[in-house]
Structures are given as C-alpha cells and as structure tokens.
Amino acid sequence: MSSKNREVLVIGGGVIGLCSAYYLSQAGYCVRVLEGDSTSPMTSCSDGNAGMVVPSHFIPLAAPGVISQGLKWMLNPKSPFFLRPRLDLDLARWIWLFARHSNRHHVEDSKILLRDLSLESRRLHVELSESENYPLVQKGLLMLCQSEEGLEEEIEVAQRAHEIGLEAEVCHPQRLKDLDPQAHISALGGIWWPQDCHLSPENFLRALRQAVIRNGGEFIQNQALALESNHRQITGVKTDQGRTEKADSYVLAGGIQSTGLTRHLGLKMPMQGGKGYSLTTGSLTHQPLLCSLLKEGRVAVTPMGSSLRIAGTMEICGKNQSISRARVLGIIESFCKFYPEYSPEEFLNLSPWVGLRPCSPDGLPYLGKPSKHDNLVIASGHAMMGLSLAPISGYLVKQLISGETPCFDLSPLHPNRFG
Ligand SMILES: Cc1cc2nc3c(=O)[nH]c(=O)nc-3n(C[C@H](O)[C@H](O)[C@H](O)COP(=O)(O)OP(=O)(O)OC[C@H]3O[C@@H](n4cnc5c(N)ncnc54)[C@H](O)[C@@H]3O)c2cc1C
C-alpha cells in the first residue's frame, strides 16, 4: 500500500518512538509523535542512559544465575540490583515469568536473534550517524573485571560469543593499557568487544527529531489516556487535552507506560521498571577513550564529548522514580575503584538522572502487531538494550506498518506471547 498521505500516530518520543518516526517519515508517511506532557512525571528513559551500542549483549536479562546473584545483593543498600518488595499481583506474575525464563534453553533460543538484531542495528547506527551527522565512536567496549571469578565468567561469555561469530578479545592489564592509553584502569583483566560503539544519547535524539521534522513530521506535547477501538481497528487516541487524535495506523512506543495503555485492549504485556541512575560530569581535561562496563559493580562508563557519564543499578520497582542516595553512592564508589585517578568528591555534587528501563519478564522486546488489532504496532520492553536496538526496531516498525515482510522472524517478540 502506498505510504503517500497515510497518517501514523506514534505514542512515545523516546529512542524507540523516534526511530520508528524516523523510518516512517523517510518512507513518506505523515507522522505525528505524541510525546507526553513535558511537565508530567512520565519522563523518558532515553536521554540519560549510557549511550552504548552493544552487539556484545547477546544474553537476555532473564538468564541462569541472575536470580541467585540478585538475592545475594538484596541486603546491600549500595548494591547494583534491588527488587523493591511489595504486595502487587503484577509484580508477582512478572517474577514468576522471569524465573521461568532464567534458564539455559531460553538463552540458547534467544542468542541468535539478539545477535542478528544487534548487528543490523549497529549497521543502521553507523548509517544514521553518517547521514544525520553526529558522532558515533566505533572503538569497542571494555568489560573490566577485578576478581578472578568475574574474569572467568566473562571469558566464558567471550567463548560463547566466538561460537556465534562475535568478536571478543580476552585482555591482560597491559593490553587494556594499550587499548586505552588515556585511562588509568585498575583491573585484573577484561574483555574487549571491538564491535560495540558509543554515542551521546542527547545528540542521537536531537538528530532524530530534526530529521523527523525535516521529513514533515510533527510533535504533540499531549499525553495519551486511552486507545479507542472498534472491532479490529484502533480508531483514535484520547489525550489529556480532551482531544482524540486519529490516524490510519498507530505505533505504541511508550516505554514502561505501554502496558497501561494496552490493558483494556485485552493485551497482557507484563513489564516492570528497571530503575537506573546516571551522573554526568562537566567538561574534563582528562578522560578514558573507550567506554567500559565494570563487572563487579555493574557500572557503565561512557566518555561523551568532553564529559564523562557513569551509570548503573537495576532496581525492579514498578514505576517508582525515587532516588536512592546509597545506590548512587555505590555507582560512584565502584567507578573510583576501577578508575582510581578520580575521587568520589568529583561526583557527589552532581544531580543524578533516573530512568525506568521497560523490562519484560523474558528480557526480550515486545515488537509486532497484536493479534486482535490490525492497524497497531507495539514497540517496547527493550530493557537494557533500547538505545542499541532502536534503529532496527524503528525499521521493523516501518516494515510492519507498510505491510512488508519483516526482515527478521519476529515471533519470539510477539506482544501477545504472555496472553
Ligand atoms: C542507567 C541506564 C543506562 C542505560 N544504558 C543503556 C545503554 O548504554 N544502551 C542501551 O541500549 N540501553 C541503555 N539503557 C536502556 C534504554 O535507555 C532504554 O531501553 C530505552 O531508553 C527505552 O526507550 P523507549 O523509547 O522504549 O522508552 P522511553 O525512553 O521511556 O520513552 C517512552 C516515551 O513515551 C512517552 N510516553 C509514555 N506514556 C505516554 C503517554 N501515555 N502519552 C504520550 N507519551 C507517553 C514518555 O514520555 C517517553 O517520552 C539504559 C537505561 C538506564 C536506566
């Protein structure tokens, strides 16, 4: 079907909604993006994240060992993982589904799809940075380890990556120094993932917005309250301004808020917010060249232009956006242990950014058309990989809206897979 004059309403102006709007507007659709009221507490998870593009992440969040490690961490207020206990049926069901998927079979079943989506998304990231003119640093990522046990675990991950054709190099400390001569790293060793990249999420979002506007797209600062439907069609989106926005097709990319909007359509998409924080310094004279992940502290470190961002924690918290000072301090302390040239004082006065990763219980995104509605595409639940997978997700949304056969088998990501 020709895209000319066909209207698409995208709900959500985070990385997933913007990449969808980008590819749809490039294909000639008339796109409007509903991005919530800027004064409302429903903030996006897309601007303050660590900016890493990670083909190295071929293992989903639901994997063996995650639950036992999480339980060990629960009692430490500075630990990178926390599950806020509360009496809540949605949380109970999510935990049950997460536990059911945290096994080797699920990892084996998911790794090829995650690898292929990530590599294609990386290719699109390179293409986008060139065509839209913003920096994408293609120098790889260091996974740094301070314990023997941690290093052994990561060497095993690197071996499994080799089996599926991904590049990963086990590094001793001198090799780490050669790779990043600007950084003073305190680590026993690590893995270099040369295919990973990093960027500034703010630059990325700005470039996408500008491109959508240049392609004739519009942004509306309204909140979607409900999707109205008639038989197999979505007929409009009711907003907080009392209007009903109408289009030919609709994309739901509302991050953690997506579940609330699908419930009355009879679509169950369990999701929990995986709360994380980041701190960004002002201009620094000296900083690492490469981005890194700090194994024992689960902290992400990303040079962004002349500033440095450190990010971390995964607090399964529903939609609670409160800030735990202890956990923010845990991020700062972990970072300073791996990069001892910095002191905690340099970070203590920075205001933490907080974001809720939209986490599905099997660690895979929801991407596809729900079985009961023909003109709706869901794109959410990308958890720790939303920025990384945004271009391929947006491209697949464009394919689904235009009726093309998607370039990947999307059945494992079907929005109805939990009912
Ligand atoms: C600390 C941290 C570090 C991270 N680092 C990385 C990383 O390095 N690499 C990576 O790939 N991922 C990373 N992530 C994950 C990544 O940030 C998320 O997966 C991604 O931002 C999710 O994007 P989204 O568009 O689905 O959701 P969001 O960014 O949350 O966007 C959803 C949008 O929808 C809008 N919205 C919601 N409801 C409504 C409504 N009813 N009406 C209108 N608008 C609505 C919201 O206002 C928001 O703008 C990190 C996350 C955190 C917390």
XYZ file of C-alpha atoms and ligand atoms in Angstrom:
472
model
C 0.000 0.000 0.000
C 1.386 3.450 -0.889
C 2.563 5.492 2.094
C 1.581 8.789 0.448
C -0.900 10.727 2.633
C -1.217 7.825 5.062
C -1.106 9.032 8.644
C 0.687 7.331 11.511
C 0.430 8.377 15.160
C 3.414 7.317 17.258
C 2.824 7.287 21.031
C 6.140 7.970 22.770
C 9.087 10.179 21.891
C 11.876 8.061 23.401
C 14.516 6.324 21.249
C 12.098 3.637 20.041
C 9.299 6.060 19.113
C 11.744 8.470 17.439
C 13.457 5.763 15.378
C 10.014 4.498 14.302
C 9.006 8.055 13.357
C 12.315 8.472 11.517
C 11.952 5.433 9.248
C 8.213 6.006 8.723
C 8.728 9.647 7.748
C 11.630 8.656 5.442
C 9.223 6.240 3.741
C 6.750 9.057 3.083
C 4.215 8.549 5.893
C 2.668 11.630 7.577
C 3.908 11.095 11.119
C 2.799 12.682 14.381
C 4.574 11.846 17.630
C 2.610 12.108 20.860
C 5.244 12.519 23.496
C 3.517 13.216 26.767
C 3.255 16.419 28.674
C 6.749 17.740 29.455
C 5.517 18.788 32.921
C 4.234 15.291 33.783
C 6.328 12.872 35.869
C 6.379 10.315 32.998
C 9.913 11.033 31.883
C 11.719 9.194 29.120
C 14.389 6.590 29.777
C 16.211 7.555 26.614
C 18.225 10.707 27.288
C 20.366 9.988 30.353
C 21.366 6.413 29.545
C 24.899 5.145 28.962
C 24.754 5.508 25.157
C 26.230 2.091 24.376
C 25.517 0.143 21.194
C 26.097 -3.415 22.294
C 26.234 -6.445 19.993
C 28.109 -7.938 22.994
C 24.747 -8.218 24.810
C 23.503 -11.416 23.167
C 22.391 -12.884 26.522
C 18.924 -11.699 27.626
C 18.348 -10.269 31.104
C 16.460 -13.453 32.052
C 19.424 -15.855 32.241
C 20.759 -18.502 34.652
C 22.400 -17.097 37.774
C 20.647 -13.720 37.648
C 18.153 -14.614 40.380
C 20.714 -16.136 42.783
C 23.071 -13.166 42.283
C 20.160 -10.765 42.739
C 19.147 -12.413 46.025
C 22.730 -12.104 47.335
C 22.686 -8.387 46.525
C 19.255 -7.671 48.038
C 20.579 -6.955 51.537
C 23.250 -4.465 50.497
C 21.807 -0.923 50.160
C 24.629 0.101 47.773
C 24.357 -2.978 45.536
C 23.603 -2.610 41.828
C 20.473 -4.803 41.986
C 17.366 -4.468 44.109
C 13.821 -5.709 43.951
C 11.508 -3.430 45.889
C 9.286 -5.944 47.772
C 5.601 -5.072 47.688
C 2.225 -6.766 47.575
C 1.386 -6.458 43.923
C -0.096 -9.091 41.620
C 1.614 -7.667 38.515
C 4.994 -7.899 40.253
C 4.307 -11.453 41.476
C 3.405 -12.588 37.943
C 6.444 -10.810 36.463
C 8.793 -12.511 38.951
C 7.211 -15.906 38.247
C 7.624 -15.439 34.471
C 11.174 -14.099 34.897
C 12.134 -17.153 36.984
C 10.602 -19.483 34.354
C 12.743 -17.896 31.625
C 16.004 -17.701 33.558
C 17.426 -20.903 32.100
C 19.935 -22.080 29.519
C 17.277 -23.067 26.941
C 15.925 -19.538 26.849
C 19.435 -18.100 26.408
C 20.161 -20.591 23.603
C 16.816 -19.831 21.917
C 17.345 -16.050 22.078
C 21.040 -15.518 21.381
C 20.995 -15.752 17.563
C 18.043 -13.400 17.232
C 19.626 -10.917 19.672
C 22.965 -11.148 17.832
C 21.352 -10.556 14.448
C 19.124 -7.712 15.629
C 22.110 -6.070 17.354
C 24.451 -6.344 14.378
C 21.850 -4.984 11.987
C 21.043 -2.199 14.444
C 24.752 -1.365 14.717
C 24.926 -1.118 10.921
C 21.939 1.249 10.959
C 23.536 3.283 13.805
C 26.606 3.812 11.589
C 24.408 4.771 8.624
C 22.340 7.175 10.763
C 25.355 8.874 12.346
C 26.782 9.488 8.865
C 23.576 10.706 7.259
C 22.399 12.785 10.241
C 25.870 13.985 11.144
C 26.516 13.230 14.830
C 29.461 11.334 16.371
C 29.358 7.569 16.916
C 32.579 6.281 18.488
C 33.447 2.900 16.959
C 36.285 1.829 19.220
C 34.633 -1.023 21.095
C 33.819 -1.555 24.754
C 35.924 -2.900 27.640
C 34.343 -5.310 30.120
C 36.632 -4.820 33.139
C 36.987 -7.341 35.975
C 38.660 -7.026 39.368
C 38.042 -10.576 40.629
C 39.242 -13.962 39.338
C 35.679 -15.253 39.451
C 34.344 -12.291 37.474
C 37.051 -12.613 34.841
C 36.402 -16.354 34.448
C 32.688 -15.680 33.922
C 33.417 -13.060 31.281
C 35.966 -15.290 29.488
C 33.214 -17.894 29.236
C 30.861 -15.304 27.747
C 33.579 -14.348 25.231
C 33.977 -18.023 24.241
C 30.243 -18.330 23.706
C 30.353 -15.150 21.627
C 33.080 -16.659 19.403
C 30.869 -19.718 18.832
C 28.263 -17.452 17.222
C 30.762 -15.371 15.293
C 31.008 -12.272 17.504
C 34.374 -10.642 18.122
C 35.751 -10.611 21.687
C 39.351 -10.467 22.910
C 40.486 -11.548 26.376
C 42.863 -8.842 27.678
C 45.516 -8.782 30.388
C 46.193 -5.420 32.101
C 48.933 -4.348 29.644
C 46.600 -4.959 26.698
C 43.934 -2.841 28.427
C 46.515 -0.067 28.731
C 47.432 -0.374 25.034
C 43.783 -0.165 24.047
C 43.084 2.853 26.265
C 46.380 4.666 26.953
C 44.466 7.683 28.332
C 42.895 5.731 31.202
C 44.439 4.510 34.465
C 42.496 1.301 34.899
C 42.702 -0.883 37.990
C 41.598 -4.334 36.820
C 42.810 -7.904 36.779
C 41.876 -8.129 33.129
C 38.896 -7.892 30.883
C 37.308 -8.461 27.504
C 37.467 -6.062 24.582
C 34.327 -6.135 22.440
C 35.520 -4.366 19.271
C 32.091 -4.291 17.582
C 30.469 -2.223 20.346
C 30.196 1.568 19.965
C 29.052 4.546 21.967
C 27.378 7.887 21.402
C 25.726 10.713 23.288
C 22.020 9.833 23.571
C 21.154 13.534 23.614
C 22.876 14.038 20.217
C 21.135 10.966 18.841
C 17.658 12.052 20.000
C 18.207 15.613 18.719
C 19.303 14.371 15.292
C 16.288 12.057 15.021
C 13.838 14.809 15.998
C 15.355 17.208 13.468
C 15.175 14.577 10.732
C 11.531 13.738 11.513
C 10.609 17.458 11.368
C 12.598 17.863 8.129
C 10.606 14.940 6.695
C 7.350 16.726 7.542
C 6.664 15.018 10.894
C 5.044 16.778 13.880
C 5.436 16.536 17.653
C 2.484 16.933 20.015
C 3.048 17.517 23.729
C -0.025 15.586 24.903
C -0.447 12.512 26.980
C -2.353 9.527 25.596
C -5.045 8.432 28.039
C -6.656 5.573 26.100
C -6.624 3.825 22.742
C -10.130 3.671 21.290
C -11.035 0.655 19.171
C -13.783 -0.758 17.016
C -13.563 -4.452 16.105
C -10.031 -4.990 14.734
C -9.182 -1.309 14.319
C -7.770 1.337 16.610
C -9.936 4.353 15.810
C -8.219 7.069 17.834
C -6.182 8.028 20.864
C -7.849 10.053 23.588
C -5.490 12.637 25.085
C -5.335 14.628 28.311
C -6.297 17.749 26.314
C -9.757 16.320 25.660
C -8.950 15.642 22.001
C -8.992 12.372 20.109
C -6.012 12.062 17.760
C -6.860 9.990 14.693
C -4.640 8.301 12.133
C -4.623 5.339 9.738
C -2.102 3.396 11.844
C -0.731 3.662 15.371
C 2.599 2.789 16.998
C 2.769 2.295 20.752
C 6.297 3.072 21.978
C 5.532 4.430 25.436
C 8.337 2.618 27.280
C 7.293 1.464 30.751
C 3.881 3.175 30.304
C 2.943 0.995 27.316
C 1.405 -1.793 29.411
C -1.174 0.516 30.997
C -2.377 1.597 27.546
C -2.817 -1.946 26.193
C -4.633 -3.489 29.155
C -8.164 -2.517 28.109
C -7.444 -3.825 24.573
C -7.199 -7.270 26.167
C -3.435 -7.438 25.641
C -1.293 -8.514 28.573
C 2.276 -7.252 28.281
C 3.879 -7.700 31.685
C 6.528 -5.084 32.363
C 8.430 -3.742 35.345
C 10.537 -0.611 35.517
C 14.228 -1.439 35.920
C 15.350 1.735 37.623
C 18.829 3.017 36.893
C 20.780 6.218 37.546
C 23.437 8.156 35.722
C 25.761 11.036 36.626
C 27.389 13.234 34.002
C 30.390 15.411 34.711
C 31.030 18.830 33.211
C 33.951 19.305 30.889
C 37.008 17.238 31.924
C 40.567 17.709 30.736
C 41.309 14.018 31.051
C 39.082 11.015 30.450
C 39.098 7.441 29.063
C 38.936 6.889 25.307
C 36.816 3.740 25.428
C 33.526 3.068 27.137
C 33.536 0.274 29.707
C 31.395 -1.930 31.915
C 32.665 -2.634 35.405
C 31.838 -6.249 36.125
C 31.716 -6.321 39.919
C 29.849 -3.002 40.298
C 27.669 -3.391 37.162
C 28.546 0.217 36.274
C 28.708 1.635 32.752
C 31.303 4.322 31.966
C 30.945 6.393 28.801
C 33.052 9.293 27.569
C 30.666 11.767 25.906
C 32.489 14.552 24.143
C 34.465 16.310 26.864
C 32.319 14.944 29.707
C 32.026 11.528 31.282
C 28.874 9.624 32.211
C 28.730 6.857 34.794
C 25.535 4.806 35.037
C 24.238 1.787 36.857
C 21.841 -0.139 39.111
C 18.822 -2.221 38.197
C 16.083 -1.762 40.730
C 12.903 -3.654 39.828
C 10.478 -1.043 41.090
C 7.237 -0.858 39.073
C 7.047 2.832 38.190
C 8.654 4.316 41.278
C 11.124 7.077 40.321
C 12.503 7.991 43.763
C 16.276 8.267 44.074
C 18.273 6.094 46.478
C 21.371 8.085 47.542
C 23.001 4.876 48.792
C 22.774 3.221 45.387
C 24.018 6.367 43.619
C 26.971 6.352 46.043
C 27.507 2.661 45.177
C 27.900 3.641 41.480
C 30.407 6.398 42.322
C 32.474 4.149 44.615
C 32.606 1.294 42.076
C 33.730 3.677 39.368
C 36.512 5.159 41.531
C 37.772 1.649 42.416
C 38.284 0.839 38.712
C 39.479 4.327 37.731
C 41.453 5.415 40.854
C 42.612 8.714 39.319
C 39.098 10.017 40.049
C 37.816 10.637 43.566
C 34.197 10.304 44.788
C 34.157 14.034 45.662
C 34.196 14.856 41.933
C 30.755 13.195 41.573
C 28.999 13.745 44.887
C 27.515 17.124 43.954
C 26.208 16.051 40.550
C 22.420 15.602 40.253
C 21.568 12.024 39.382
C 19.380 11.312 36.378
C 16.906 8.475 36.872
C 15.344 6.271 34.195
C 12.985 3.291 34.161
C 14.076 0.589 31.711
C 10.969 -1.105 30.288
C 11.697 -4.724 31.318
C 9.712 -7.684 30.012
C 9.975 -10.888 32.073
C 11.875 -12.827 29.379
C 14.319 -9.991 28.630
C 13.105 -9.647 25.029
C 11.335 -6.653 23.498
C 7.674 -6.618 22.509
C 7.702 -5.915 18.791
C 4.868 -6.681 16.415
C 1.171 -6.336 15.693
C -1.117 -7.550 18.487
C -3.343 -10.391 17.299
C -6.645 -8.506 17.759
C -5.763 -5.165 16.113
C -4.625 -4.763 12.516
C -3.521 -1.122 12.498
C -1.466 -1.088 15.712
C 2.238 -1.919 16.142
C 3.775 -2.322 19.592
C 7.465 -1.493 20.127
C 8.517 -1.574 23.757
C 10.153 -3.629 26.527
C 13.758 -3.204 25.345
C 15.110 -3.171 28.925
C 18.914 -2.623 28.873
C 19.184 -2.548 25.073
C 16.737 0.121 23.938
C 19.267 2.580 22.580
C 21.261 -0.198 20.978
C 18.266 -1.808 19.271
C 16.373 1.410 18.478
C 17.308 1.724 14.773
C 16.403 -1.869 13.883
C 13.229 -1.623 15.993
C 12.197 1.558 14.180
C 12.981 -0.022 10.817
C 10.909 -3.119 11.675
C 8.022 -0.882 12.793
C 8.144 0.777 9.362
C 8.071 -2.642 7.681
C 5.103 -3.794 9.794
C 3.094 -0.610 9.159
C 3.723 -0.741 5.416
C 2.789 -4.415 5.152
C 6.274 -5.557 4.065
C 7.551 -8.899 5.316
C 9.803 -8.059 8.285
C 13.488 -8.790 7.701
C 13.543 -10.926 10.898
C 11.255 -13.614 12.268
C 9.519 -11.612 14.971
C 7.506 -14.464 16.535
C 9.685 -14.644 19.718
C 8.959 -10.928 20.250
C 5.181 -11.142 19.709
C 3.271 -8.738 22.003
C 0.705 -11.492 22.778
C 3.261 -14.057 23.946
C 2.093 -13.762 27.564
C -1.618 -13.572 26.735
C 21.006 3.885 33.749
C 20.602 3.360 32.387
C 21.576 3.136 31.430
C 21.234 2.592 30.186
N 22.205 2.425 29.238
C 21.869 1.899 28.030
C 22.862 1.711 27.036
O 24.025 2.031 27.232
N 22.493 1.140 25.851
C 21.211 0.756 25.615
O 20.930 0.217 24.554
N 20.226 0.977 26.530
C 20.530 1.531 27.727
N 19.551 1.737 28.658
C 18.179 1.330 28.341
C 17.496 2.364 27.438
O 17.654 3.647 27.999
C 16.001 2.011 27.302
O 15.868 0.678 26.858
C 15.334 2.923 26.259
O 15.557 4.267 26.561
C 13.839 2.643 26.193
O 13.327 3.500 25.207
P 11.769 3.642 24.931
O 11.620 4.587 23.801
O 11.159 2.291 24.839
O 11.167 4.249 26.281
P 11.324 5.748 26.874
O 12.656 6.329 26.603
O 10.905 5.678 28.302
O 10.289 6.561 26.029
C 8.912 6.434 26.186
C 8.294 7.767 25.844
O 6.890 7.613 25.805
C 6.305 8.704 26.449
N 5.004 8.264 26.952
C 4.752 7.288 27.852
N 3.448 7.179 28.066
C 2.863 8.108 27.272
C 1.514 8.500 27.076
N 0.507 7.934 27.736
N 1.270 9.501 26.191
C 2.268 10.089 25.497
N 3.567 9.751 25.670
C 3.840 8.787 26.554
C 7.263 9.069 27.566
O 7.069 10.402 27.992
C 8.596 8.859 26.859
O 8.983 10.012 26.182
C 19.863 2.288 29.910
C 18.892 2.563 30.851
C 19.239 3.107 32.088
C 18.164 3.388 33.096
